[in-house]
Every structure is written in C-alpha cells, then in structure tokens.
Amino acid sequence: MERVWSIPENANIVIENWGENAIIYSSLSGETHLLNELAYEVLMLFQAGSETFTTLIDKLYTIFEVEDKADLELQIQKLMTDFENLGLIESTECEN
Amino acid sequence: MTYRSQGARQLLLNAFKNPKSLQQLELHEWELLIRCTRSSKLVAALGKKIEFNCPEVVLPEKVMAHFQGAQQLVEYRKQLLIWELNRLNKALAALDVDIVVLKGGAYILLDLPLSVGRLLADIDILVDKKEIERVEKHLLAQGWQSAKLDEYDQHYYRTWMHEIPPLRHQYRFIEVDIHHTILPLTSRLHPDPERLLNDAISLDKMACKVLSPCDMVLHSSVHLFYDAELKADDFRDLVDLHELLSFFCQQSADFWTKLEARSEELSFQRPLYYTLYFSWQLLGTPVPNELLIRCKGRPLYLPRKLMEYLIPLALLPEHPDYPEKKVAFARWLLYIRSHYLRMPLHLLLPHLFKKARKRLEPVVT
Amino acid sequence: MKIKDISFNLLARKAGGSRGLCVSIGAFVVRLRTQEKAFLRTFSLLYQDFQISTDELVDFHIDMRRPSGYRRWLKAQVIFSIDGHTPFEPFPLDHAMPLFEWGLNWCIARRAHQYLILHAGVVEKQGKAIIFPALPGSGKSTLSAALGLRGWRFLSDEFGMVRGSDGLLQPIPRPVPLKNESIQVIQDFSPSAVIGPLFPKTRKGTVAHLQSPRISVEQSRQLAKPAMIIFPLYQSGAETTFKSLAKHYAFLKLSSNAFNYEVMGLTGFERVRDIINSCACYNLIYSDLDDVIKQLDAMITQEGSDDL
C-alpha cells in the first residue's frame, strides 16, 4: 500500500504565474500563498492528477534534471508536508 | 409615512414572512428595513432569502450594495468555518471518539439552506464527558491553544459551565468550544448528553457527526429560551429555528410527532413550546395548530400571556431612532430570567456581583 | 444642492432635527445629526462642495452627541454613535471633527465589503488612476493632496475602493487629514489651499483637514480605471527615484495593504491580480513634491500610449 496524494475535491486553487514566482489562492483555506518554481511545478502536477511520492519524484527528476536525487526527495518530503498543512493536498491510502 | 417601533418590527417580520411584498417598498422603507435587519445581524440572510425565493423582486442598487457587503462577510466567516472543520476532522480522525458538531458548524456540514446567509460565529462540539480531556489534549498537541483567562473565569468555565475554555489554533481565527453537555451544569434542566450522542448522525467522509434533526431543533430551542438573554441579536436564532422547522417538516411527514415525543424524552417541552409558538406567531412557520394546543410544555395562562408580551418586544429590534423604555424593561426582565434559569440563586448573586465588579475595575484602578 | 448653498442656520436646524442632515459622500449617503455648532461649522467648511442628499437611501446614520449622565459635567466630551451603537470612547468636545472622520472610516472599512478596500491614496488624470498604497507616515496623504491641488482629480487619500464587480475605483474625495509638518508643507505648496482649524494632541499629533477640491467632489460618482501602482516613501532630502517592482512582490504588498483582502476571498485575489496585471508597479522615494508631480505628469501621459 502506498499513499496517494491529490488536491481535495472541495479546494478550488486559482494560480497566477509570473515567471519564477507564482501566487495562488485556495478557496478551501481562503489563504494566498507565494510559490517558488519547484513548489509551482509540484502543484501543477497535482492539478493534472493524483500522485504517489514515487511517481512525483520520478516526474520532477525529469523536469528539473537534478543530480542529487536524495536532496530532491528531502525537499519534496518537506514541501508535501507544507502542502498538506495548507490544505492544498490530502492523502488517501490505496492498494495498487 | 413615518415608522415608529411597532411599524419597524412589522416591516422586518413581513420581509421574512413574505419577501414578495418587498416589491412595493419605498426607498425610505428599505432603509429602515436594512437598519433593523442589521441590528439582528440578518442583512445577508434577508438578501439570500430574496434571491432564492423571489428573484423577480427588483432591488434598488443601494439596497443591493448593502446585501453584497454583508454577504461577503458572511461568506468569509463560512469559509473560515469550513476550513476549521476540515482541520478538526483531520486532527481528530485518528482519535476513536464520537465528536458531534453543533449549531452553525452542523448546518454547514449538512449544507442546510439556512447555512447560506447566516453570520456564523464559532464552532461548538459535543463529546462524552469522559473523553473531553483526551480531545482537549489531542488538539493542544496539534497547534490549538487555550484562551487565556483569569483564574475566576477558568474556574467558572470548568466548574459551572458546560464547556472547557475555548480553543483556538495558533494560525487561525475560529474558536472551538468543546462541550460535554448542552446546558450549564447549574441549569434547571439536565438533559442526558448520552442520549444526544447516541442519536447523532454520521456523515459521509467525515470523522465528525451531527445531532439528529429533532435534537438539532431542541438544542437550538433550549439555547434560545433557556440560555440566551433574549435581546435583539437573538432574533436570528428564532429565524434559524423557523428555517430548521420549515426544512425538516418537509423532509419527513412524521417530523412533528417525533419532535414532540423527543421533547418529552429529554424534558424539553417548555422550550419547544416557546419555539413552536413564537416561530409560528412571528414568522408563520407551518406548525400544526393541534400541536400548539396539546403541547405539554404550554405554560399556564398568566405566565404564557406574560411571555407572549415580553418575547416579541425583547427579541425584535426597535426602530434605531426611537428606542423605547418598555423594550429595555422587557429585555432586563428576560435577562434576569435567563440567569435565574442558568444558576441557582446562591450562585447567581455572587456571579452577577463579580461580573459587575470586573466591569468596574478598569475605571476604579 | 451643496452644503455651501444654504445658510449655516438652516444647516444647523437640519443637523439638529430628528431627520438630520443627509450628505452624499462618494458612493455613500451619511445622515449626520448633531447639536454641536462649532463642529458643524468646521464640517460645513471642509465639506462645502458636497451635495445635500434627498430621496436617497442613507447608508450610515451617525450622531455626534454629548454624553448623558454625570460624565457631561466632568469635561466637555463628544460621542460618535451609529444606529445607536457607540463603538468608541468619548473624545474631547473640541476634537469632534477628527472623531467624525475617524468614525466614518471605521464604518466604511467594517461594512463596505462590496469593495476591496485598499489603504491608499488615489488620484486620476486623463482617465488613468494612480494608486498610492502605504502605511501612515509614508506621505501618501500629502502626495495625493498635492496632486489634487495641481489639477489631478483627487479620489481619496485613505481608501482605494476597488469595486468588487469590475475592479474600477470608486472615489471618496473626503477632506485630507494633514498631520504635523504636512500642514505647513501643503500651506507652502499651495497658499490658496483651504485648511480647517488645527487639532493639537490627537493620537496622530496635530491634525488639520484640507478642504476637498471642488471638481473632485463634483465628479465623485465617476469611477476610474487603475493604471499605475506606486508605493511612496517620503525621505527628507531624497532625490525622486522610481524603481520598478516585480509583479509577485507588488501583489503581496498590495494585498497585505488592503483592509479586507481576506474577507473578499476569491474576489479579493482576482481584483488584486487584475490590478497588478494591468498596472505598472513602482516603489517611489521622494522629498520634493513639485519634482514628483512633474515626473508623474510625464509618466501618466506616457502610460498606456505604447499600446496604441
């Protein structure tokens, strides 16, 4: 079993992207956030569909062409905790 | 034509009973209506009522602006509550305890018509008394904080009230009140909270529950007629009750019978009678007439007549330009009544005294 | 009919009566009831070009009264009340004017959520509005007032009222409360400027109000389209310097500057986003009013003309 992460059904996220920084509004929390490039890409992937940690890392690895995969994993782990606390994503347990 | 208080009350009641009639209103009547509605914090609710029930009513532009301004604030509060409920649900999911969301929070979870346009305050939840400490500790560990109260208030809350001091998450604005019963321990009514918890209804995808329709009405009735001070901003609680009754009686044919039976089980006949009577009398709720007459909570002739005189006077907002002495007197009488119902006399007098002294303190020192 | 068109006695009779004096202030109508002649005299000077309203829905019912009971014998005081509620402590009677202005600000900021309310000065020229969002002390009031005195249309020194439905700016050209040194600065800048009495020792130091420019008051129902956002900062002796701002940064600055950004929810986000996208955004450091105005004149003529 692996956790599957996705944007909550009742969260409407509006995004305005200005190059290296994006500003987003989440209707669920009513909060506005500033995202850097990495956070923005992660959010865009979730907008496209749900992800497990593994599938997410694989995609980001391709997008950013990073050398240090361990460092990326660490960053994403932290980012996902933040996203979850902000109500931008939620997880469900799923058998696959 | 100029209105004094009686006219202002009629204008307000009429707007809620028969919003179609607003089509004929002149601008100065709209102005007074909005002022009265504002005293009861019902501006947004009235706007939504018109929008849903009679969209054909053409609103003057400035009236619309008042509705918009008020609705924006109401929607903001509602969104804050939805977000807080979402966080509570997440925080409490791991805890194997029945959490029942009361009042406004429940209206939102059930998406009841009255949750639209109603200015919602905080979140109230009901849990078994044995579990309250666990729930409190669990929330405190996840970023909620206890309101800072002085020693007397702490003691007052924990010993005499039916709740612990409110919790608020460090990053958010909404207070969460955790109750283990729905009336103060000192109150003259002692409903068994276990019965309410047993009948509570589970919700799809939620760790929290809500009260059954009958209990929801009864809780709100007890709150209004046993716990509240019955002043102008309590009128919206009667509007809530009217909306709840109107909604639930359409949902199930035997709602009235069930409601009556449940009120007897919980000894809530008196507050239920007042709810049924005043909701019918002031807002035209379709309460069956025979229910009003046979209702066991119907008081004797004299106290009944007294309440029939006092309640509309106190509960309905006055004309803001013409405050009346008799209204102030009615509110004062009902204020004393509410405290009398809430506490035995030997507790009430010291409590009122301490409250009065605390209010004076900043002036004295 | 304007306030200056009727005699002071008639004005005082209206304000003293139960139906009060109804004045059209921007998009709002205020009903003022007061018996305080000295206050009313200042009010009638500062608001002289505002319309007396008849047959319109009143938005704010404000009374300026002396306290009742024993307090009235201790010290001459005045109470601001709206619909019978008194949200503030009494003020000394001779500070009735600042209390009224402050109280009206409070009423607007608390209720008028049909607008995103920026804490900003707003002026307009050639159909293009400049928003000066800033904290108190940045000089936005003085700057907006100065532009108003040099032929720009003055929309507000305090509230940038962005209409929720379409993002246009609603003027509310009330008298400008000048503070401390600014009073002399404006007096020197424009010797013909009409400034009301000095109120020493308010919470913000000495305050005096600049009468609203007549043309701006007459055009108070004409909305304006935002074209520039400039975050001003007054720095003694500084050269006029404009510095372009990154969009995301301007967004954060503008949204955190609004009184009701959170309350406005998605609409708030959309209005700020649209303003940021359609406006040039700058930080401004300045000390010389004439020099800033010269540069702003040039910039506003330039602004948007590239698109044509």
PDB file of N, CA, C and O in Angstrom, chain B residues 2 27-28 30-32 34-36 38-39 60-66 68-70 72-76 79 173 319-322 363, chain C residues 18-19 27-29 31 33 55-61 63 70 83-85 110-114 163 165 221 262-267:
ATOM      1  N   THR B   2     -44.179  57.843   8.336  1.00  0.00           N
ATOM      2  CA  THR B   2     -43.008  57.532   9.160  1.00  0.00           C
ATOM      3  C   THR B   2     -43.341  56.373  10.091  1.00  0.00           C
ATOM      4  O   THR B   2     -44.480  56.180  10.490  1.00  0.00           O
ATOM      5  N   LEU B  27     -38.091  53.579  -0.962  1.00  0.00           N
ATOM      6  CA  LEU B  27     -36.680  53.616  -0.582  1.00  0.00           C
ATOM      7  C   LEU B  27     -36.481  53.857   0.922  1.00  0.00           C
ATOM      8  O   LEU B  27     -35.643  53.221   1.558  1.00  0.00           O
ATOM      9  N   HIS B  28     -37.283  54.742   1.501  1.00  0.00           N
ATOM     10  CA  HIS B  28     -37.086  55.025   2.934  1.00  0.00           C
ATOM     11  C   HIS B  28     -37.493  53.824   3.783  1.00  0.00           C
ATOM     12  O   HIS B  28     -36.965  53.612   4.874  1.00  0.00           O
ATOM     13  N   TRP B  30     -37.038  50.637   2.717  1.00  0.00           N
ATOM     14  CA  TRP B  30     -35.858  49.781   2.558  1.00  0.00           C
ATOM     15  C   TRP B  30     -34.777  50.168   3.560  1.00  0.00           C
ATOM     16  O   TRP B  30     -34.141  49.322   4.178  1.00  0.00           O
ATOM     17  N   GLU B  31     -34.580  51.483   3.665  1.00  0.00           N
ATOM     18  CA  GLU B  31     -33.532  51.980   4.554  1.00  0.00           C
ATOM     19  C   GLU B  31     -33.783  51.518   5.992  1.00  0.00           C
ATOM     20  O   GLU B  31     -32.893  50.984   6.654  1.00  0.00           O
ATOM     21  N   LEU B  32     -35.019  51.681   6.442  1.00  0.00           N
ATOM     22  CA  LEU B  32     -35.353  51.263   7.805  1.00  0.00           C
ATOM     23  C   LEU B  32     -35.240  49.747   7.941  1.00  0.00           C
ATOM     24  O   LEU B  32     -34.710  49.232   8.936  1.00  0.00           O
ATOM     25  N   ILE B  34     -33.300  47.724   6.342  1.00  0.00           N
ATOM     26  CA  ILE B  34     -31.888  47.321   6.409  1.00  0.00           C
ATOM     27  C   ILE B  34     -31.303  47.634   7.776  1.00  0.00           C
ATOM     28  O   ILE B  34     -30.550  46.837   8.348  1.00  0.00           O
ATOM     29  N   ARG B  35     -31.688  48.764   8.343  1.00  0.00           N
ATOM     30  CA  ARG B  35     -31.173  49.101   9.680  1.00  0.00           C
ATOM     31  C   ARG B  35     -31.638  48.086  10.717  1.00  0.00           C
ATOM     32  O   ARG B  35     -30.881  47.656  11.578  1.00  0.00           O
ATOM     33  N   CYS B  36     -32.920  47.733  10.650  1.00  0.00           N
ATOM     34  CA  CYS B  36     -33.460  46.770  11.629  1.00  0.00           C
ATOM     35  C   CYS B  36     -32.819  45.396  11.425  1.00  0.00           C
ATOM     36  O   CYS B  36     -32.474  44.709  12.385  1.00  0.00           O
ATOM     37  N   ARG B  38     -29.971  44.825  10.258  1.00  0.00           N
ATOM     38  CA  ARG B  38     -28.588  44.886  10.708  1.00  0.00           C
ATOM     39  C   ARG B  38     -28.494  44.694  12.226  1.00  0.00           C
ATOM     40  O   ARG B  38     -27.583  44.022  12.710  1.00  0.00           O
ATOM     41  N   SER B  39     -29.441  45.263  12.963  1.00  0.00           N
ATOM     42  CA  SER B  39     -29.422  45.074  14.430  1.00  0.00           C
ATOM     43  C   SER B  39     -29.500  43.597  14.782  1.00  0.00           C
ATOM     44  O   SER B  39     -29.031  43.181  15.822  1.00  0.00           O
ATOM     45  N   PRO B  60     -33.389  48.023  -5.352  1.00  0.00           N
ATOM     46  CA  PRO B  60     -32.687  49.270  -5.659  1.00  0.00           C
ATOM     47  C   PRO B  60     -31.177  49.031  -5.547  1.00  0.00           C
ATOM     48  O   PRO B  60     -30.741  48.217  -4.720  1.00  0.00           O
ATOM     49  N   GLU B  61     -30.415  49.728  -6.356  1.00  0.00           N
ATOM     50  CA  GLU B  61     -28.975  49.489  -6.439  1.00  0.00           C
ATOM     51  C   GLU B  61     -28.288  49.569  -5.075  1.00  0.00           C
ATOM     52  O   GLU B  61     -27.442  48.749  -4.733  1.00  0.00           O
ATOM     53  N   LYS B  62     -28.683  50.568  -4.284  1.00  0.00           N
ATOM     54  CA  LYS B  62     -28.011  50.737  -2.999  1.00  0.00           C
ATOM     55  C   LYS B  62     -28.390  49.643  -2.011  1.00  0.00           C
ATOM     56  O   LYS B  62     -27.601  49.284  -1.138  1.00  0.00           O
ATOM     57  N   VAL B  63     -29.598  49.127  -2.132  1.00  0.00           N
ATOM     58  CA  VAL B  63     -30.004  48.009  -1.276  1.00  0.00           C
ATOM     59  C   VAL B  63     -29.130  46.799  -1.608  1.00  0.00           C
ATOM     60  O   VAL B  63     -28.619  46.113  -0.728  1.00  0.00           O
ATOM     61  N   MET B  64     -28.943  46.612  -2.894  1.00  0.00           N
ATOM     62  CA  MET B  64     -28.106  45.516  -3.360  1.00  0.00           C
ATOM     63  C   MET B  64     -26.696  45.649  -2.790  1.00  0.00           C
ATOM     64  O   MET B  64     -26.091  44.662  -2.361  1.00  0.00           O
ATOM     65  N   ALA B  65     -26.171  46.872  -2.762  1.00  0.00           N
ATOM     66  CA  ALA B  65     -24.815  47.095  -2.249  1.00  0.00           C
ATOM     67  C   ALA B  65     -24.736  46.668  -0.773  1.00  0.00           C
ATOM     68  O   ALA B  65     -23.759  46.060  -0.354  1.00  0.00           O
ATOM     69  N   HIS B  66     -25.781  46.974  -0.001  1.00  0.00           N
ATOM     70  CA  HIS B  66     -25.778  46.556   1.410  1.00  0.00           C
ATOM     71  C   HIS B  66     -25.803  45.034   1.527  1.00  0.00           C
ATOM     72  O   HIS B  66     -25.099  44.468   2.357  1.00  0.00           O
ATOM     73  N   GLN B  68     -24.700  42.909  -0.691  1.00  0.00           N
ATOM     74  CA  GLN B  68     -23.404  42.397  -1.145  1.00  0.00           C
ATOM     75  C   GLN B  68     -22.343  42.517  -0.062  1.00  0.00           C
ATOM     76  O   GLN B  68     -21.607  41.566   0.220  1.00  0.00           O
ATOM     77  N   GLY B  69     -22.270  43.696   0.557  1.00  0.00           N
ATOM     78  CA  GLY B  69     -21.274  43.925   1.596  1.00  0.00           C
ATOM     79  C   GLY B  69     -21.439  42.929   2.733  1.00  0.00           C
ATOM     80  O   GLY B  69     -20.470  42.341   3.214  1.00  0.00           O
ATOM     81  N   ALA B  70     -22.693  42.727   3.157  1.00  0.00           N
ATOM     82  CA  ALA B  70     -22.959  41.822   4.271  1.00  0.00           C
ATOM     83  C   ALA B  70     -22.691  40.369   3.867  1.00  0.00           C
ATOM     84  O   ALA B  70     -22.149  39.583   4.644  1.00  0.00           O
ATOM     85  N   GLN B  72     -20.622  39.243   1.663  1.00  0.00           N
ATOM     86  CA  GLN B  72     -19.191  38.990   1.544  1.00  0.00           C
ATOM     87  C   GLN B  72     -18.614  38.580   2.904  1.00  0.00           C
ATOM     88  O   GLN B  72     -17.845  37.638   3.008  1.00  0.00           O
ATOM     89  N   LEU B  73     -19.024  39.281   3.934  1.00  0.00           N
ATOM     90  CA  LEU B  73     -18.530  38.987   5.278  1.00  0.00           C
ATOM     91  C   LEU B  73     -19.025  37.616   5.756  1.00  0.00           C
ATOM     92  O   LEU B  73     -18.279  36.830   6.328  1.00  0.00           O
ATOM     93  N   VAL B  74     -20.303  37.341   5.463  1.00  0.00           N
ATOM     94  CA  VAL B  74     -20.887  36.060   5.853  1.00  0.00           C
ATOM     95  C   VAL B  74     -20.180  34.901   5.159  1.00  0.00           C
ATOM     96  O   VAL B  74     -19.860  33.884   5.766  1.00  0.00           O
ATOM     97  N   GLU B  75     -19.892  35.095   3.868  1.00  0.00           N
ATOM     98  CA  GLU B  75     -19.216  34.026   3.138  1.00  0.00           C
ATOM     99  C   GLU B  75     -17.798  33.805   3.639  1.00  0.00           C
ATOM    100  O   GLU B  75     -17.316  32.671   3.688  1.00  0.00           O
ATOM    101  N   TYR B  76     -17.168  34.889   4.039  1.00  0.00           N
ATOM    102  CA  TYR B  76     -15.817  34.781   4.600  1.00  0.00           C
ATOM    103  C   TYR B  76     -15.852  33.962   5.893  1.00  0.00           C
ATOM    104  O   TYR B  76     -15.064  33.037   6.085  1.00  0.00           O
ATOM    105  N   GLN B  79     -16.458  30.364   5.108  1.00  0.00           N
ATOM    106  CA  GLN B  79     -15.274  29.710   4.575  1.00  0.00           C
ATOM    107  C   GLN B  79     -14.276  29.406   5.705  1.00  0.00           C
ATOM    108  O   GLN B  79     -13.673  28.338   5.737  1.00  0.00           O
ATOM    109  N   PHE B 173      -8.418  31.862  13.166  1.00  0.00           N
ATOM    110  CA  PHE B 173      -9.227  32.806  13.934  1.00  0.00           C
ATOM    111  C   PHE B 173     -10.423  32.186  14.646  1.00  0.00           C
ATOM    112  O   PHE B 173     -11.024  32.804  15.509  1.00  0.00           O
ATOM    113  N   HIS B 319     -36.978  50.420  16.387  1.00  0.00           N
ATOM    114  CA  HIS B 319     -36.605  51.466  15.445  1.00  0.00           C
ATOM    115  C   HIS B 319     -35.342  52.118  16.011  1.00  0.00           C
ATOM    116  O   HIS B 319     -35.352  52.618  17.123  1.00  0.00           O
ATOM    117  N   PRO B 320     -34.234  52.105  15.242  1.00  0.00           N
ATOM    118  CA  PRO B 320     -32.964  52.593  15.820  1.00  0.00           C
ATOM    119  C   PRO B 320     -33.023  54.051  16.282  1.00  0.00           C
ATOM    120  O   PRO B 320     -32.250  54.448  17.140  1.00  0.00           O
ATOM    121  N   ASP B 321     -33.940  54.832  15.718  1.00  0.00           N
ATOM    122  CA  ASP B 321     -34.024  56.238  16.128  1.00  0.00           C
ATOM    123  C   ASP B 321     -34.954  56.458  17.314  1.00  0.00           C
ATOM    124  O   ASP B 321     -34.949  57.522  17.911  1.00  0.00           O
ATOM    125  N   TYR B 322     -35.757  55.462  17.618  1.00  0.00           N
ATOM    126  CA  TYR B 322     -36.729  55.650  18.704  1.00  0.00           C
ATOM    127  C   TYR B 322     -36.683  54.504  19.703  1.00  0.00           C
ATOM    128  O   TYR B 322     -37.615  53.690  19.774  1.00  0.00           O
ATOM    129  N   VAL B 363     -12.007  51.179  35.627  1.00  0.00           N
ATOM    130  CA  VAL B 363     -12.366  52.556  35.966  1.00  0.00           C
ATOM    131  C   VAL B 363     -11.822  52.897  37.351  1.00  0.00           C
ATOM    132  O   VAL B 363     -11.320  53.995  37.595  1.00  0.00           O
TER     133      VAL B 363
ATOM    134  N   SER C  18     -34.630  65.765  13.954  1.00  0.00           N
ATOM    135  CA  SER C  18     -34.613  64.305  14.040  1.00  0.00           C
ATOM    136  C   SER C  18     -34.310  63.665  12.678  1.00  0.00           C
ATOM    137  O   SER C  18     -33.825  62.550  12.608  1.00  0.00           O
ATOM    138  N   ARG C  19     -34.575  64.382  11.582  1.00  0.00           N
ATOM    139  CA  ARG C  19     -34.298  63.790  10.267  1.00  0.00           C
ATOM    140  C   ARG C  19     -32.871  64.033   9.810  1.00  0.00           C
ATOM    141  O   ARG C  19     -32.422  63.449   8.829  1.00  0.00           O
ATOM    142  N   ALA C  27     -19.761  57.180  -2.794  1.00  0.00           N
ATOM    143  CA  ALA C  27     -20.902  56.326  -3.129  1.00  0.00           C
ATOM    144  C   ALA C  27     -21.899  56.244  -1.972  1.00  0.00           C
ATOM    145  O   ALA C  27     -22.932  55.600  -2.085  1.00  0.00           O
ATOM    146  N   PHE C  28     -21.563  56.860  -0.847  1.00  0.00           N
ATOM    147  CA  PHE C  28     -22.396  56.707   0.348  1.00  0.00           C
ATOM    148  C   PHE C  28     -23.197  57.961   0.649  1.00  0.00           C
ATOM    149  O   PHE C  28     -22.834  59.062   0.261  1.00  0.00           O
ATOM    150  N   VAL C  29     -24.296  57.741   1.397  1.00  0.00           N
ATOM    151  CA  VAL C  29     -25.024  58.869   1.956  1.00  0.00           C
ATOM    152  C   VAL C  29     -24.939  58.745   3.471  1.00  0.00           C
ATOM    153  O   VAL C  29     -25.201  57.687   4.031  1.00  0.00           O
ATOM    154  N   ARG C  31     -26.146  60.273   7.115  1.00  0.00           N
ATOM    155  CA  ARG C  31     -27.062  61.160   7.839  1.00  0.00           C
ATOM    156  C   ARG C  31     -26.371  61.597   9.114  1.00  0.00           C
ATOM    157  O   ARG C  31     -26.059  60.783   9.970  1.00  0.00           O
ATOM    158  N   ARG C  33     -26.470  63.806  12.544  1.00  0.00           N
ATOM    159  CA  ARG C  33     -27.304  64.561  13.493  1.00  0.00           C
ATOM    160  C   ARG C  33     -26.402  65.067  14.612  1.00  0.00           C
ATOM    161  O   ARG C  33     -25.679  64.288  15.223  1.00  0.00           O
ATOM    162  N   ASP C  55     -34.118  62.053  -0.852  1.00  0.00           N
ATOM    163  CA  ASP C  55     -34.679  60.915  -1.583  1.00  0.00           C
ATOM    164  C   ASP C  55     -33.667  59.845  -1.933  1.00  0.00           C
ATOM    165  O   ASP C  55     -33.777  59.207  -2.961  1.00  0.00           O
ATOM    166  N   GLU C  56     -32.629  59.687  -1.139  1.00  0.00           N
ATOM    167  CA  GLU C  56     -31.698  58.601  -1.406  1.00  0.00           C
ATOM    168  C   GLU C  56     -31.620  57.725  -0.167  1.00  0.00           C
ATOM    169  O   GLU C  56     -31.861  58.186   0.944  1.00  0.00           O
ATOM    170  N   LEU C  57     -31.238  56.473  -0.371  1.00  0.00           N
ATOM    171  CA  LEU C  57     -31.094  55.590   0.772  1.00  0.00           C
ATOM    172  C   LEU C  57     -29.857  55.992   1.572  1.00  0.00           C
ATOM    173  O   LEU C  57     -28.782  56.144   1.011  1.00  0.00           O
ATOM    174  N   VAL C  58     -30.048  56.177   2.864  1.00  0.00           N
ATOM    175  CA  VAL C  58     -28.922  56.566   3.716  1.00  0.00           C
ATOM    176  C   VAL C  58     -28.164  55.313   4.130  1.00  0.00           C
ATOM    177  O   VAL C  58     -28.758  54.313   4.525  1.00  0.00           O
ATOM    178  N   ASP C  59     -26.828  55.365   4.037  1.00  0.00           N
ATOM    179  CA  ASP C  59     -26.017  54.198   4.381  1.00  0.00           C
ATOM    180  C   ASP C  59     -25.559  54.214   5.829  1.00  0.00           C
ATOM    181  O   ASP C  59     -25.506  53.184   6.479  1.00  0.00           O
ATOM    182  N   PHE C  60     -25.182  55.400   6.312  1.00  0.00           N
ATOM    183  CA  PHE C  60     -24.664  55.487   7.674  1.00  0.00           C
ATOM    184  C   PHE C  60     -25.438  56.552   8.446  1.00  0.00           C
ATOM    185  O   PHE C  60     -25.511  57.692   8.007  1.00  0.00           O
ATOM    186  N   HIS C  61     -26.001  56.160   9.589  1.00  0.00           N
ATOM    187  CA  HIS C  61     -26.767  57.090  10.422  1.00  0.00           C
ATOM    188  C   HIS C  61     -25.909  57.446  11.618  1.00  0.00           C
ATOM    189  O   HIS C  61     -25.809  56.673  12.567  1.00  0.00           O
ATOM    190  N   ASP C  63     -24.647  59.970  14.723  1.00  0.00           N
ATOM    191  CA  ASP C  63     -24.944  61.050  15.657  1.00  0.00           C
ATOM    192  C   ASP C  63     -23.662  61.467  16.353  1.00  0.00           C
ATOM    193  O   ASP C  63     -22.856  60.620  16.740  1.00  0.00           O
ATOM    194  N   TYR C  70     -23.714  61.750  34.421  1.00  0.00           N
ATOM    195  CA  TYR C  70     -22.773  62.578  35.197  1.00  0.00           C
ATOM    196  C   TYR C  70     -21.576  63.047  34.376  1.00  0.00           C
ATOM    197  O   TYR C  70     -20.999  64.075  34.622  1.00  0.00           O
ATOM    198  N   ASP C  83     -26.349  54.172  14.435  1.00  0.00           N
ATOM    199  CA  ASP C  83     -27.534  53.375  14.723  1.00  0.00           C
ATOM    200  C   ASP C  83     -27.690  53.087  16.210  1.00  0.00           C
ATOM    201  O   ASP C  83     -28.093  51.995  16.606  1.00  0.00           O
ATOM    202  N   GLY C  84     -27.326  54.059  17.031  1.00  0.00           N
ATOM    203  CA  GLY C  84     -27.488  53.884  18.467  1.00  0.00           C
ATOM    204  C   GLY C  84     -26.345  53.136  19.135  1.00  0.00           C
ATOM    205  O   GLY C  84     -26.305  53.020  20.351  1.00  0.00           O
ATOM    206  N   HIS C  85     -25.390  52.616  18.362  1.00  0.00           N
ATOM    207  CA  HIS C  85     -24.235  51.944  18.966  1.00  0.00           C
ATOM    208  C   HIS C  85     -23.075  52.928  19.073  1.00  0.00           C
ATOM    209  O   HIS C  85     -22.868  53.725  18.169  1.00  0.00           O
ATOM    210  N   ARG C 110     -15.605  48.609   7.926  1.00  0.00           N
ATOM    211  CA  ARG C 110     -16.272  47.460   8.534  1.00  0.00           C
ATOM    212  C   ARG C 110     -17.397  46.890   7.684  1.00  0.00           C
ATOM    213  O   ARG C 110     -17.731  45.721   7.802  1.00  0.00           O
ATOM    214  N   ARG C 111     -18.022  47.758   6.881  1.00  0.00           N
ATOM    215  CA  ARG C 111     -19.240  47.320   6.214  1.00  0.00           C
ATOM    216  C   ARG C 111     -19.149  47.179   4.710  1.00  0.00           C
ATOM    217  O   ARG C 111     -19.823  46.342   4.123  1.00  0.00           O
ATOM    218  N   ALA C 112     -18.340  48.034   4.078  1.00  0.00           N
ATOM    219  CA  ALA C 112     -18.480  48.167   2.619  1.00  0.00           C
ATOM    220  C   ALA C 112     -17.695  47.090   1.882  1.00  0.00           C
ATOM    221  O   ALA C 112     -16.826  47.388   1.059  1.00  0.00           O
ATOM    222  N   HIS C 113     -17.997  45.824   2.164  1.00  0.00           N
ATOM    223  CA  HIS C 113     -17.243  44.744   1.524  1.00  0.00           C
ATOM    224  C   HIS C 113     -17.725  44.453   0.101  1.00  0.00           C
ATOM    225  O   HIS C 113     -17.369  43.436  -0.468  1.00  0.00           O
ATOM    226  N   GLN C 114     -18.540  45.343  -0.461  1.00  0.00           N
ATOM    227  CA  GLN C 114     -18.777  45.248  -1.904  1.00  0.00           C
ATOM    228  C   GLN C 114     -17.568  45.828  -2.638  1.00  0.00           C
ATOM    229  O   GLN C 114     -17.476  45.733  -3.849  1.00  0.00           O
ATOM    230  N   ARG C 163     -14.073  48.410  -6.820  1.00  0.00           N
ATOM    231  CA  ARG C 163     -15.385  47.766  -6.884  1.00  0.00           C
ATOM    232  C   ARG C 163     -15.227  46.279  -7.167  1.00  0.00           C
ATOM    233  O   ARG C 163     -14.539  45.895  -8.121  1.00  0.00           O
ATOM    234  N   SER C 165     -17.167  44.073  -8.372  1.00  0.00           N
ATOM    235  CA  SER C 165     -17.734  43.514  -9.592  1.00  0.00           C
ATOM    236  C   SER C 165     -16.870  43.777 -10.822  1.00  0.00           C
ATOM    237  O   SER C 165     -16.833  42.954 -11.726  1.00  0.00           O
ATOM    238  N   ARG C 221     -19.040  60.587  -8.462  1.00  0.00           N
ATOM    239  CA  ARG C 221     -19.721  59.349  -8.878  1.00  0.00           C
ATOM    240  C   ARG C 221     -19.133  58.781 -10.167  1.00  0.00           C
ATOM    241  O   ARG C 221     -19.680  57.861 -10.758  1.00  0.00           O
ATOM    242  N   GLU C 262      -8.727  39.485   3.055  1.00  0.00           N
ATOM    243  CA  GLU C 262      -9.164  38.137   3.454  1.00  0.00           C
ATOM    244  C   GLU C 262     -10.677  37.999   3.318  1.00  0.00           C
ATOM    245  O   GLU C 262     -11.183  36.995   2.818  1.00  0.00           O
ATOM    246  N   VAL C 263     -11.392  39.038   3.794  1.00  0.00           N
ATOM    247  CA  VAL C 263     -12.853  38.994   3.732  1.00  0.00           C
ATOM    248  C   VAL C 263     -13.332  38.840   2.294  1.00  0.00           C
ATOM    249  O   VAL C 263     -14.313  38.156   2.017  1.00  0.00           O
ATOM    250  N   MET C 264     -12.614  39.455   1.354  1.00  0.00           N
ATOM    251  CA  MET C 264     -13.059  39.448  -0.042  1.00  0.00           C
ATOM    252  C   MET C 264     -12.838  38.108  -0.739  1.00  0.00           C
ATOM    253  O   MET C 264     -13.300  37.906  -1.865  1.00  0.00           O
ATOM    254  N   GLY C 265     -12.118  37.192  -0.090  1.00  0.00           N
ATOM    255  CA  GLY C 265     -11.968  35.839  -0.632  1.00  0.00           C
ATOM    256  C   GLY C 265     -11.428  35.833  -2.050  1.00  0.00           C
ATOM    257  O   GLY C 265     -10.490  36.570  -2.383  1.00  0.00           O
ATOM    258  N   LEU C 266     -12.037  35.002  -2.895  1.00  0.00           N
ATOM    259  CA  LEU C 266     -11.581  34.865  -4.275  1.00  0.00           C
ATOM    260  C   LEU C 266     -11.664  36.193  -5.021  1.00  0.00           C
ATOM    261  O   LEU C 266     -10.783  36.539  -5.809  1.00  0.00           O
ATOM    262  N   THR C 267     -12.749  36.964  -4.755  1.00  0.00           N
ATOM    263  CA  THR C 267     -12.886  38.266  -5.419  1.00  0.00           C
ATOM    264  C   THR C 267     -11.685  39.156  -5.103  1.00  0.00           C
ATOM    265  O   THR C 267     -11.172  39.860  -5.973  1.00  0.00           O
TER     266      THR C 267
END
